[in-house]
Short mmCIF file of C-alpha atoms in Angstrom, two decimals:
data_model
loop_
_atom_site.label_atom_id
_atom_site.label_comp_id
_atom_site.label_asym_id
_atom_site.label_seq_id
_atom_site.Cartn_x
_atom_site.Cartn_y
_atom_site.Cartn_z
CA MET A 89 63.70 267.85 109.30
CA THR A 90 65.50 264.66 109.17
CA ALA A 91 66.39 262.30 111.94
CA PRO A 92 70.18 262.19 112.34
CA ILE A 93 71.94 258.95 111.03
CA PRO A 94 73.48 257.12 113.77
CA ARG A 95 77.32 256.41 113.31
CA ASP A 96 76.93 252.68 114.42
CA ILE A 97 74.13 250.83 112.54
CA PRO A 98 73.50 247.60 114.70
CA ASP A 99 73.23 244.10 112.99
CA LEU A 100 70.15 243.77 110.89
CA PRO A 101 68.19 240.35 111.73
CA PRO A 102 68.31 237.86 108.86
CA ILE A 103 65.62 237.86 106.29
CA PRO A 104 63.04 235.34 107.03
CA GLY A 105 63.32 232.43 104.43
CA HIS A 106 66.79 233.50 102.98
CA VAL A 107 69.23 230.85 103.61
CA VAL A 108 72.72 231.24 102.07
CA LEU A 109 73.94 227.91 100.66
CA PRO A 110 77.75 226.73 101.22
CA PRO A 111 79.83 226.43 98.12
CA THR A 112 79.87 223.14 96.82
CA VAL A 113 81.80 221.25 94.20
CA VAL A 114 79.69 219.36 91.82
CA PRO A 115 81.32 216.39 90.24
CA ALA A 116 81.64 216.23 86.49
CA ARG A 117 79.99 212.81 86.33
CA ALA A 118 76.64 215.04 87.55
CA VAL A 119 76.69 217.21 84.57
CA LEU A 120 78.40 215.21 81.89
CA ILE A 121 76.32 213.10 79.80
CA PRO A 122 78.02 209.93 79.01
CA ALA A 123 78.49 208.67 75.46
CA ARG A 124 77.90 205.29 73.94
CA ARG A 125 81.19 203.18 73.76
CA ARG A 126 80.15 200.31 71.78
CA ALA A 127 83.83 199.00 70.95
CA VAL A 128 84.57 199.31 74.67
CA ALA A 129 81.58 197.28 75.50
CA VAL A 130 82.55 194.58 72.99
CA PHE A 131 86.07 194.54 74.57
CA ARG A 132 84.74 194.01 77.92
CA GLY A 133 82.15 191.60 76.85
CA LEU A 134 85.08 189.29 75.23
CA ILE A 135 87.20 189.64 78.43
CA ALA A 136 84.01 188.31 80.53
CA LEU A 137 83.64 185.61 78.04
CA LEU A 138 87.51 184.84 78.42
CA ALA A 139 87.33 184.73 82.40
CA LEU A 140 84.15 182.37 82.06
CA THR A 141 85.84 180.16 79.56
CA GLY A 142 88.64 179.81 81.97
CA VAL A 143 86.72 178.94 85.10
CA ALA A 144 84.47 176.65 83.06
CA LEU A 145 87.64 174.54 81.92
CA GLU A 146 88.61 174.62 85.47
CA LEU A 147 85.36 173.45 86.76
CA LEU A 148 85.35 170.58 84.02
CA THR A 149 88.88 169.35 84.53
CA GLY A 150 89.92 170.58 88.01
CA GLY A 151 88.22 167.68 90.13
CA ALA A 152 85.15 168.38 92.25
CA PRO A 153 83.35 171.36 91.54
CA ALA A 154 83.05 172.22 94.98
CA THR A 155 86.99 172.18 95.40
CA ALA A 156 87.48 174.24 92.29
CA LEU A 157 85.07 176.97 93.32
CA SER A 158 86.89 177.16 96.56
CA HIS A 159 90.24 178.58 94.87
CA PHE A 160 90.88 182.09 94.99
CA THR A 161 91.45 182.30 91.26
CA ILE A 162 88.37 180.90 90.35
CA GLN A 163 86.53 183.43 92.66
CA SER A 164 88.53 186.31 91.34
CA GLY A 165 87.72 185.16 87.73
CA ILE A 166 83.86 185.09 88.34
CA LEU A 167 84.18 188.36 90.20
CA LEU A 168 85.91 190.07 87.06
CA ALA A 169 83.36 188.60 84.64
CA LEU A 170 80.55 190.01 86.60
CA VAL A 171 82.08 193.34 86.86
CA MET A 172 82.90 193.29 82.99
CA LEU A 173 79.58 192.36 82.25
CA ALA A 174 78.05 195.29 84.16
CA SER A 175 80.89 197.68 82.64
CA ALA A 176 79.92 196.33 79.20
CA ARG A 177 76.28 197.21 79.76
CA CYS A 178 77.15 200.64 80.98
CA ALA A 179 79.45 201.22 78.11
CA TRP A 180 76.81 200.02 75.77
CA SER A 181 74.04 202.02 77.04
CA ALA A 182 75.76 205.43 77.80
CA HIS A 183 75.24 204.82 81.64
CA HIS A 184 77.77 206.02 84.08
CA PRO A 185 80.43 204.00 84.75
CA LEU A 186 80.71 201.52 87.87
CA PRO A 187 82.50 202.83 90.87
CA GLY A 188 86.25 202.95 90.64
CA ALA A 189 86.28 200.96 94.00
CA LEU A 190 84.54 198.00 92.51
CA THR A 191 86.41 197.83 89.31
CA GLY A 192 89.74 198.52 91.15
CA ALA A 193 89.02 195.52 93.47
CA ALA A 194 87.95 193.30 90.37
CA LEU A 195 91.40 194.05 88.94
CA PHE A 196 93.45 193.98 92.00
CA TYR A 197 91.91 190.33 92.97
CA VAL A 198 92.89 188.92 89.50
CA LEU A 199 96.37 190.37 89.69
CA ALA A 200 96.74 189.26 93.07
CA ALA A 201 95.82 185.87 91.97
CA ALA A 202 98.29 185.83 88.91
CA LEU A 203 101.04 187.34 91.08
CA VAL A 204 100.93 184.37 93.60
CA HIS A 205 100.55 181.81 90.78
CA HIS A 206 103.69 182.98 88.89
CA VAL A 207 105.73 184.02 91.95
CA LEU A 208 104.92 181.11 94.28
CA LEU A 209 103.39 177.99 92.39
CA ALA A 210 104.74 178.19 88.94
CA HIS A 211 108.45 179.57 89.68
CA ALA A 212 110.96 176.88 89.71
CA SER A 213 113.07 178.39 92.76
CA SER A 214 109.86 178.76 94.84
CA PRO A 215 109.83 176.24 97.71
CA PHE A 216 106.04 176.15 97.02
CA ALA A 217 106.24 175.04 93.16
CA ALA A 218 104.25 172.24 92.09
CA SER A 219 105.80 169.51 90.64
CA ALA A 220 105.87 169.12 86.90
CA ASP A 221 104.82 165.44 86.66
CA GLY A 222 103.24 165.87 83.31
CA THR A 223 99.97 164.47 84.68
CA GLY A 224 97.88 168.04 83.71
CA THR A 225 95.96 167.84 80.57
CA ALA A 226 95.70 170.19 77.62
CA TRP A 227 92.71 171.69 79.01
CA GLN A 228 93.92 171.97 82.39
CA THR A 229 97.04 173.78 81.04
CA ALA A 230 94.91 175.95 78.89
CA ALA A 231 92.53 176.87 82.06
CA THR A 232 95.65 177.87 83.89
CA HIS A 233 97.04 180.25 80.98
CA ILE A 234 93.71 181.73 80.67
CA LEU A 235 93.40 182.65 84.39
CA HIS A 236 96.93 183.27 85.57
CA THR A 237 98.12 185.02 82.08
CA ALA A 238 95.51 186.23 79.74
CA LEU A 239 92.84 187.39 81.90
CA PRO A 240 95.06 189.60 84.09
CA VAL A 241 96.77 191.31 80.91
CA ALA A 242 93.32 191.90 79.33
CA ALA A 243 92.03 193.28 82.42
CA LEU A 244 95.04 195.42 82.95
CA LEU A 245 94.70 196.61 79.37
CA ASP A 246 91.11 197.73 79.86
CA TRP A 247 92.25 199.77 83.02
CA LEU A 248 95.09 201.46 81.38
CA LEU A 249 93.62 202.45 77.98
CA LEU A 250 89.99 202.26 78.56
CA THR A 251 89.21 203.50 81.91
CA PRO A 252 89.37 207.03 83.31
CA ALA A 253 92.26 207.60 85.52
CA GLY A 254 92.41 209.24 88.98
CA ARG A 255 89.51 206.93 90.40
CA LEU A 256 91.22 204.99 92.89
CA HIS A 257 92.06 206.05 96.57
CA LEU A 258 94.74 205.07 98.97
CA ARG A 259 91.79 204.60 101.50
CA GLN A 260 90.59 201.72 99.32
CA ALA A 261 93.63 199.74 99.77
CA PRO A 262 93.02 198.28 103.14
CA VAL A 263 89.34 197.73 102.37
CA TRP A 264 90.50 195.36 99.24
CA LEU A 265 92.58 193.16 101.53
CA LEU A 266 89.23 192.29 103.63
CA TYR A 267 88.41 189.65 100.98
CA PRO A 268 91.81 187.99 101.11
CA LEU A 269 91.94 188.05 104.88
CA ALA A 270 88.38 186.32 104.75
CA TYR A 271 89.68 183.74 102.25
CA LEU A 272 92.64 183.03 104.48
CA ALA A 273 89.89 182.16 107.44
CA PHE A 274 87.91 180.17 105.14
CA SER A 275 90.82 178.25 103.82
CA LEU A 276 91.95 177.38 107.07
CA THR A 277 88.37 176.62 108.61
CA ARG A 278 87.86 174.32 105.48
CA GLY A 279 90.99 172.31 106.23
CA GLU A 280 90.15 171.84 109.70
CA LEU A 281 86.68 170.48 109.04
CA LEU A 282 88.02 168.10 106.29
CA LEU A 283 89.52 164.80 107.56
CA PRO A 284 93.41 164.43 107.84
CA GLY A 285 94.65 162.95 104.43
CA SER A 286 91.58 164.11 102.45
CA GLU A 287 92.64 165.32 98.65
CA GLY A 288 92.73 169.08 98.44
CA ARG A 289 92.31 169.42 102.20
CA TYR A 290 94.33 172.87 102.02
CA LEU A 291 93.79 174.63 98.63
CA TYR A 292 97.50 176.05 98.46
CA PRO A 293 100.62 174.45 99.60
CA PHE A 294 101.93 177.69 101.47
CA LEU A 295 98.65 177.21 103.34
CA ASP A 296 99.08 173.56 104.34
CA VAL A 297 98.96 173.23 107.97
CA ASP A 298 99.62 169.69 107.93
CA GLN A 299 103.08 170.12 106.37
CA HIS A 300 103.98 173.58 107.84
CA GLY A 301 102.15 174.07 110.94
CA TYR A 302 100.20 177.27 111.87
CA LYS A 303 103.10 179.55 112.71
CA ILE A 304 104.95 179.05 109.40
CA VAL A 305 101.33 179.14 107.49
CA LEU A 306 100.42 182.49 109.25
CA GLY A 307 103.99 183.78 108.64
CA ASN A 308 103.55 182.97 104.88
CA ALA A 309 99.89 184.59 104.95
CA LEU A 310 101.54 187.96 106.69
CA LEU A 311 104.27 188.03 103.90
CA ILE A 312 101.65 187.68 100.88
CA GLY A 313 99.24 190.06 102.65
CA LEU A 314 102.05 192.56 102.77
CA ALA A 315 102.98 192.03 99.28
CA LEU A 316 99.45 192.33 98.21
CA TYR A 317 99.09 195.41 99.74
CA ALA A 318 102.10 196.84 98.28
CA LEU A 319 100.27 196.01 95.10
CA ALA A 320 97.20 197.79 95.94
CA VAL A 321 99.27 200.94 96.71
CA LEU A 322 100.85 200.46 93.44
CA LEU A 323 97.70 200.40 91.47
CA VAL A 324 96.43 203.50 93.27
CA SER A 325 99.68 205.41 92.54
CA LEU A 326 99.63 204.53 88.97
CA ASP A 327 96.13 205.42 88.68
CA HIS A 328 97.01 208.82 89.45
CA ILE A 329 100.27 209.40 87.45
CA ARG A 330 98.84 207.51 84.40
CA PRO A 331 97.51 209.81 81.67
CA ASP A 332 93.53 209.69 81.17
CA PRO A 333 92.70 207.90 78.09
CA LEU A 334 89.20 209.28 77.98
CA ARG A 335 90.33 213.08 78.19
CA ARG A 336 89.97 214.77 75.00
CA PRO A 337 92.96 217.10 74.22
CA ARG A 338 92.37 220.84 73.96
#
């Protein structure tokens, strides 16, 4: 005779050693093996060479090397050259690409330098436009065009045509602004440490405290910062609506 089956079966204790793992999402880069992209590597190597050429010309013709290296354009050009060289190596040797936050930041800084140059420094209607006195040499003109026009266009084409889409995020935009903010502090501190009347005391006319005072300079910096944040948001938005150039059609 068998024992009666109870109506309510009590909860059984868990089996020792049996662990239930929560469901996880495995990123595609963890299971997909990247392919060699040698044409992409060559193009990015040329971009790095273009950036280094512009920086070298600026260092050779732009006065004291320390002053030239203090400019935001030169620093962003060097950063882009390093990022492009590393990206070219990844594409050539079939390694996983660099983080989108890093490549996006390098692109953002180069575009920011070009935006400030063309809107504030080179535009004839700008109150901060440099006077066209004809003293610039042909090499200085070439360096200006390379760093402020050719290089940003080449970097933008690489991002649009050769870089996977959807890798940028809105939370990265405020982080990218930390470097321009640190550069502002560096530029103002440098101007305070140099003697009044020193050549190149303030690197950009909209940051010239001697001419405008701190109130106007900080106001200029705030407006430029807002414009740069809008540029960063625009890049992130475009990254999520543009077609992915590496996605194969089914």
